[in-house]
Amino acid sequence: FIEPMRATADHNASMPTPLTLWQRCVGAVQSLLFPRFWLAVIEQEPLRLVFSSDNREVIVDGTARNVRAAEKLLATFDAIQSIDVVHHPPADDGSKPEHWSVSLYLGRSSRAYIGRSRKQAAADKAAKLLATTTSKPVRSVEALSHPSVIPSR
């Protein structure tokens, strides 16, 4: 087993840090046990966060000041207006459980989705870490009907 190279003072600090084999195994097992509505912090460093939710990784890079998922730029820190934690009550037909989603509010009803969890504590923790890294405020929001409908400020 060879430990992946980590960024140090001698290396480019914005260079991606590969997940260890152990982190990938834990993520794979958890995604099998909790395939939907699962949000976890799988890497936490002073200038870097990695979230896993619904079999998707979101990387928050404090050095590059951006948020990415699968090499796609979701948002720059300057574009983020707030971190929203949205409570979604259970669907009347039982098709969706009560859950909380975390997203970056980018203005004009534009959002960058981070993840969702059945546990409010997991969503709150993710939002707090995002707020600390991005220096943006956290808003708690109640979903009214369809998950994409969020009350205006």
Coordinates of N, CA and C in Angstrom, one line a residue:
F1 N 0.8 -1.2 0.0 CA 0.0 0.0 0.0 C 0.9 1.2 0.0
I2 N 0.7 2.1 -1.0 CA 1.5 3.4 -1.1 C 0.5 4.5 -0.7
E3 N 0.9 5.3 0.2 CA 0.2 6.5 0.6 C 0.2 7.5 -0.5
P4 N -0.9 8.1 -0.9 CA -0.9 9.1 -2.0 C -0.2 10.3 -1.5
M5 N 0.4 11.1 -2.4 CA 1.1 12.3 -2.1 C 0.2 13.4 -1.7
R6 N 0.5 14.0 -0.6 CA -0.3 15.1 -0.1 C 0.5 16.4 -0.4
A7 N -0.3 17.5 -0.6 CA 0.3 18.8 -0.8 C 1.0 19.3 0.5
T8 N 2.2 19.8 0.3 CA 2.9 20.3 1.5 C 3.5 21.7 1.1
A9 N 4.2 22.3 2.0 CA 4.8 23.6 1.7 C 5.7 23.5 0.5
D10 N 6.3 22.3 0.2 CA 7.2 22.2 -1.0 C 6.4 22.0 -2.3
H11 N 5.1 21.7 -2.2 CA 4.3 21.4 -3.4 C 3.3 22.5 -3.6
N12 N 2.7 22.6 -4.7 CA 1.6 23.5 -5.0 C 0.4 23.2 -4.1
A13 N 0.1 24.2 -3.2 CA -1.0 24.0 -2.2 C -2.3 23.7 -2.9
S14 N -2.5 24.2 -4.1 CA -3.9 24.0 -4.7 C -3.9 22.7 -5.5
M15 N -2.9 21.9 -5.5 CA -2.9 20.6 -6.1 C -3.9 19.7 -5.5
P16 N -4.7 19.0 -6.2 CA -5.7 18.1 -5.6 C -5.0 17.1 -4.8
T17 N -5.7 16.8 -3.6 CA -5.2 15.8 -2.7 C -6.0 14.5 -2.9
P18 N -5.4 13.4 -3.5 CA -6.2 12.2 -3.7 C -6.7 11.7 -2.4
L19 N -7.9 11.1 -2.4 CA -8.4 10.4 -1.2 C -7.6 9.1 -1.0
T20 N -7.4 8.7 0.3 CA -6.7 7.5 0.6 C -7.6 6.3 0.2
L21 N -7.0 5.2 0.1 CA -7.8 4.0 -0.1 C -8.8 3.8 1.0
W22 N -8.5 4.0 2.2 CA -9.4 3.9 3.3 C -10.6 4.8 3.2
Q23 N -10.4 6.1 2.9 CA -11.5 7.0 2.7 C -12.4 6.6 1.6
R24 N -11.8 6.1 0.5 CA -12.7 5.6 -0.6 C -13.5 4.4 -0.2
C25 N -12.9 3.5 0.5 CA -13.6 2.3 1.0 C -14.8 2.7 1.9
V26 N -14.5 3.5 2.9 CA -15.5 4.0 3.8 C -16.7 4.7 3.0
G27 N -16.3 5.5 2.1 CA -17.4 6.2 1.3 C -18.2 5.2 0.5
A28 N -17.5 4.1 -0.1 CA -18.2 3.1 -0.9 C -19.2 2.3 0.0
V29 N -18.7 1.9 1.2 CA -19.6 1.1 2.1 C -20.7 2.0 2.6
Q30 N -20.5 3.2 2.9 CA -21.6 4.1 3.4 C -22.6 4.3 2.3
S31 N -22.1 4.5 1.0 CA -23.1 4.7 -0.1 C -23.9 3.5 -0.4
L32 N -23.4 2.3 -0.1 CA -24.2 1.1 -0.2 C -25.2 1.0 0.9
L33 N -24.8 1.3 2.1 CA -25.7 1.2 3.3 C -26.7 2.3 3.3
F34 N -26.3 3.5 2.8 CA -27.2 4.7 2.8 C -27.1 5.3 1.4
P35 N -27.7 4.7 0.4 CA -27.5 5.2 -0.9 C -28.1 6.5 -1.2
R36 N -29.1 7.0 -0.5 CA -29.7 8.3 -0.7 C -29.8 9.0 0.6
F37 N -29.8 10.3 0.4 CA -30.0 11.2 1.6 C -28.9 11.0 2.6
W38 N -27.6 11.0 2.1 CA -26.5 10.8 3.0 C -25.5 11.9 2.7
L39 N -25.0 12.7 3.7 CA -24.1 13.7 3.5 C -23.0 13.6 4.6
A40 N -21.8 13.6 4.2 CA -20.7 13.4 5.1 C -19.5 14.2 4.7
V41 N -18.7 14.6 5.7 CA -17.4 15.3 5.4 C -16.4 14.1 5.4
I42 N -15.7 13.9 4.2 CA -14.8 12.8 4.2 C -13.3 13.3 4.2
E43 N -13.1 14.6 4.1 CA -11.8 15.2 4.2 C -12.0 16.6 4.8
Q44 N -11.2 17.0 5.8 CA -11.3 18.3 6.4 C -9.9 18.8 6.7
E45 N -9.5 19.8 6.0 CA -8.2 20.5 6.2 C -8.5 22.0 6.3
P46 N -7.5 22.8 6.8 CA -7.8 24.2 7.0 C -8.3 24.9 5.7
L47 N -7.8 24.5 4.5 CA -8.2 25.2 3.3 C -8.8 24.2 2.3
R48 N -9.3 23.1 2.8 CA -9.9 22.1 1.8 C -10.9 21.2 2.6
L49 N -12.0 21.1 1.9 CA -13.1 20.2 2.4 C -13.5 19.3 1.3
V50 N -13.9 18.1 1.6 CA -14.4 17.2 0.6 C -15.7 16.6 1.3
F51 N -16.8 16.8 0.6 CA -18.1 16.2 1.0 C -18.5 15.1 0.1
S52 N -19.2 14.1 0.6 CA -19.8 13.0 -0.2 C -21.2 13.0 0.1
S53 N -22.0 12.9 -1.0 CA -23.5 12.8 -0.9 C -24.0 12.2 -2.1
D54 N -24.9 11.2 -2.0 CA -25.5 10.6 -3.1 C -24.5 10.1 -4.2
N55 N -23.4 9.5 -3.7 CA -22.4 9.0 -4.6 C -21.7 10.1 -5.4
R56 N -21.6 11.3 -4.9 CA -21.0 12.4 -5.5 C -20.1 13.1 -4.6
E57 N -18.9 13.5 -5.0 CA -17.9 14.2 -4.2 C -17.9 15.7 -4.6
V58 N -17.9 16.6 -3.6 CA -17.9 18.0 -3.8 C -16.6 18.5 -3.0
I59 N -15.7 19.2 -3.8 CA -14.5 19.7 -3.2 C -14.5 21.2 -3.0
V60 N -14.2 21.7 -1.8 CA -14.2 23.1 -1.5 C -12.7 23.4 -1.3
D61 N -12.2 24.2 -2.2 CA -10.7 24.6 -2.3 C -10.6 26.0 -1.8
G62 N -10.1 26.2 -0.6 CA -9.9 27.5 -0.1 C -8.7 28.3 -0.7
T63 N -7.7 27.6 -1.2 CA -6.6 28.2 -1.9 C -7.1 28.8 -3.3
A64 N -7.8 27.9 -4.1 CA -8.3 28.4 -5.4 C -9.6 29.2 -5.2
R65 N -10.2 29.2 -4.0 CA -11.4 29.9 -3.7 C -12.6 29.5 -4.6
N66 N -12.7 28.1 -4.8 CA -13.9 27.7 -5.6 C -14.4 26.4 -5.0
V67 N -15.6 26.0 -5.6 CA -16.2 24.7 -5.2 C -16.4 23.9 -6.5
R68 N -16.0 22.6 -6.5 CA -16.1 21.8 -7.7 C -16.7 20.5 -7.3
A69 N -17.3 19.9 -8.4 CA -17.8 18.5 -8.3 C -17.4 17.8 -9.6
A70 N -16.7 16.7 -9.6 CA -16.3 16.0 -10.8 C -15.7 16.9 -11.8
E71 N -14.7 17.6 -11.4 CA -14.0 18.6 -12.3 C -14.8 19.7 -12.8
K72 N -16.1 19.8 -12.4 CA -16.9 20.9 -12.9 C -17.0 22.0 -11.8
L73 N -16.7 23.2 -12.2 CA -16.8 24.4 -11.3 C -18.2 24.6 -11.0
L74 N -18.6 24.5 -9.7 CA -19.9 24.9 -9.2 C -20.1 26.3 -8.9
A75 N -19.0 26.9 -8.2 CA -19.1 28.3 -7.8 C -17.7 28.8 -7.3
T76 N -17.5 30.1 -7.5 CA -16.3 30.7 -6.9 C -16.8 31.3 -5.6
F77 N -15.9 31.5 -4.6 CA -16.3 32.1 -3.3 C -16.9 33.4 -3.5
D78 N -16.5 34.2 -4.5 CA -17.0 35.6 -4.7 C -18.5 35.5 -5.1
A79 N -18.9 34.4 -5.8 CA -20.3 34.3 -6.4 C -21.2 33.8 -5.3
I80 N -20.7 33.2 -4.2 CA -21.6 32.7 -3.2 C -22.2 33.8 -2.3
Q81 N -23.5 33.9 -2.2 CA -24.1 34.9 -1.3 C -24.4 34.3 0.1
S82 N -24.8 33.0 0.1 CA -25.0 32.4 1.4 C -25.0 30.9 1.2
I83 N -24.9 30.2 2.4 CA -25.0 28.7 2.4 C -26.4 28.4 3.0
D84 N -27.2 27.7 2.2 CA -28.6 27.5 2.6 C -28.8 26.0 3.1
V85 N -29.4 25.9 4.3 CA -29.8 24.6 4.7 C -31.4 24.6 4.6
V86 N -31.9 23.7 3.8 CA -33.3 23.7 3.5 C -33.9 22.4 4.1
H87 N -34.9 22.6 4.9 CA -35.7 21.5 5.5 C -36.8 21.1 4.5
H88 N -36.8 19.8 4.2 CA -37.8 19.2 3.3 C -38.7 18.2 4.1
P89 N -39.9 18.5 4.4 CA -40.8 17.6 5.1 C -41.0 16.3 4.3
P90 N -41.4 15.2 4.9 CA -41.6 14.0 4.2 C -42.7 14.2 3.1
A91 N -42.6 13.5 2.0 CA -43.7 13.6 1.0 C -44.9 12.9 1.5
D92 N -46.1 13.5 1.1 CA -47.4 12.9 1.6 C -47.6 11.5 1.1
D93 N -47.0 11.2 0.0 CA -47.2 9.8 -0.6 C -46.1 8.8 -0.1
G94 N -45.2 9.3 0.8 CA -44.1 8.5 1.4 C -43.0 8.2 0.4
S95 N -43.0 8.9 -0.7 CA -41.9 8.7 -1.7 C -40.5 9.3 -1.3
K96 N -40.6 10.3 -0.4 CA -39.3 10.9 0.1 C -39.4 11.1 1.6
P97 N -38.4 10.8 2.3 CA -38.4 11.0 3.7 C -38.1 12.4 4.1
E98 N -38.3 12.8 5.3 CA -37.9 14.1 5.8 C -36.4 14.2 5.6
H99 N -35.9 15.3 5.1 CA -34.4 15.5 4.9 C -34.1 16.9 4.8
W100 N -32.8 17.2 4.9 CA -32.2 18.6 4.8 C -31.2 18.6 3.7
S101 N -31.3 19.6 2.9 CA -30.3 19.8 1.8 C -29.5 21.0 2.0
V102 N -28.2 21.0 1.5 CA -27.3 22.1 1.7 C -27.0 22.5 0.3
S103 N -27.1 23.8 0.1 CA -26.7 24.4 -1.3 C -26.1 25.8 -1.1
L104 N -25.4 26.2 -2.1 CA -24.8 27.5 -2.2 C -25.8 28.4 -2.9
Y105 N -26.2 29.5 -2.3 CA -27.1 30.4 -3.0 C -26.2 31.4 -3.7
L106 N -26.4 31.5 -5.1 CA -25.6 32.3 -5.9 C -26.3 33.6 -6.4
G107 N -27.5 33.8 -6.0 CA -28.3 34.9 -6.4 C -29.2 34.6 -7.6
R108 N -30.3 35.4 -7.7 CA -31.3 35.3 -8.8 C -31.8 33.8 -8.9
S109 N -32.0 33.2 -7.7 CA -32.6 31.9 -7.7 C -31.6 30.8 -8.2
S110 N -30.4 31.1 -8.3 CA -29.4 30.2 -8.8 C -28.7 29.5 -7.6
R111 N -28.6 28.2 -7.7 CA -28.0 27.5 -6.6 C -27.0 26.4 -7.0
A112 N -26.0 26.1 -6.2 CA -25.1 25.0 -6.4 C -25.4 24.0 -5.3
Y113 N -25.8 22.8 -5.7 CA -26.2 21.8 -4.8 C -24.9 21.1 -4.2
I114 N -24.9 21.0 -2.8 CA -23.8 20.3 -2.2 C -24.2 18.9 -1.8
G115 N -25.3 18.7 -1.1 CA -25.8 17.4 -0.7 C -27.0 17.4 0.2
R116 N -27.5 16.2 0.6 CA -28.7 16.1 1.4 C -28.5 15.0 2.4
S117 N -29.2 15.1 3.5 CA -29.1 14.1 4.6 C -30.4 14.0 5.3
R118 N -30.7 12.8 5.8 CA -31.8 12.6 6.7 C -31.6 13.2 8.1
K119 N -30.4 13.5 8.4 CA -30.0 14.0 9.7 C -29.7 15.5 9.6
Q120 N -30.5 16.3 10.4 CA -30.3 17.7 10.4 C -28.8 18.0 10.9
A121 N -28.3 17.3 11.8 CA -27.0 17.6 12.4 C -25.9 17.5 11.3
A122 N -26.0 16.5 10.4 CA -25.1 16.4 9.3 C -25.1 17.6 8.4
A123 N -26.3 18.0 8.0 CA -26.5 19.2 7.1 C -26.0 20.4 7.8
D124 N -26.3 20.6 9.1 CA -25.8 21.8 9.8 C -24.3 21.8 9.9
K125 N -23.7 20.6 10.2 CA -22.2 20.5 10.2 C -21.6 20.9 8.9
A126 N -22.1 20.4 7.8 CA -21.6 20.7 6.5 C -21.7 22.2 6.2
A127 N -22.9 22.8 6.6 CA -23.1 24.2 6.3 C -22.1 25.1 7.2
K128 N -21.9 24.7 8.4 CA -21.0 25.4 9.3 C -19.6 25.4 8.7
L129 N -19.1 24.2 8.3 CA -17.8 24.1 7.7 C -17.7 24.9 6.4
L130 N -18.7 24.9 5.6 CA -18.7 25.7 4.3 C -18.6 27.2 4.7
A131 N -19.4 27.6 5.7 CA -19.4 29.0 6.1 C -18.1 29.5 6.6
T132 N -17.4 28.6 7.4 CA -16.1 28.9 7.9 C -15.1 29.1 6.8
T133 N -15.1 28.2 5.8 CA -14.2 28.2 4.7 C -14.4 29.3 3.7
T134 N -15.7 29.6 3.5 CA -16.0 30.6 2.5 C -16.3 32.0 3.0
S135 N -16.4 32.1 4.4 CA -16.8 33.4 5.1 C -18.1 33.9 4.6
K136 N -19.1 33.0 4.4 CA -20.4 33.4 4.0 C -21.4 33.0 5.1
P137 N -22.5 33.7 5.1 CA -23.5 33.3 6.2 C -24.3 32.1 5.9
V138 N -24.9 31.4 6.9 CA -25.7 30.3 6.7 C -27.2 30.7 6.9
R139 N -28.1 30.3 6.1 CA -29.5 30.5 6.2 C -30.3 29.2 6.4
S140 N -31.2 29.2 7.3 CA -32.1 28.0 7.4 C -33.4 28.4 6.7
V141 N -33.8 27.5 5.8 CA -35.0 27.7 5.0 C -35.9 26.5 5.0
E142 N -37.2 26.8 5.0 CA -38.2 25.7 4.9 C -38.7 25.6 3.5
A143 N -38.7 24.4 3.0 CA -39.2 24.1 1.6 C -40.7 24.2 1.7
L144 N -41.3 24.8 0.7 CA -42.8 25.0 0.7 C -43.5 23.8 0.0
S145 N -43.0 23.5 -1.1 CA -43.7 22.4 -1.9 C -42.7 21.5 -2.6
H146 N -42.5 21.8 -3.8 CA -41.4 21.1 -4.6 C -40.1 21.5 -4.0
P147 N -39.1 20.5 -4.0 CA -37.8 20.8 -3.4 C -37.1 22.0 -4.0
S148 N -37.4 22.4 -5.2 CA -36.7 23.5 -5.8 C -37.3 24.9 -5.4
V149 N -38.5 24.8 -4.8 CA -39.2 26.1 -4.4 C -38.6 26.5 -3.0
I150 N -38.0 27.6 -3.0 CA -37.4 28.1 -1.7 C -37.8 29.6 -1.6
P151 N -38.3 29.9 -0.4 CA -38.8 31.2 -0.1 C -37.8 32.3 -0.4
S152 N -38.3 33.5 -0.9 CA -37.3 34.5 -1.2 C -36.8 35.1 0.1
R153 N -35.7 35.9 0.0 CA -35.1 36.5 1.2 C -36.1 37.4 1.8

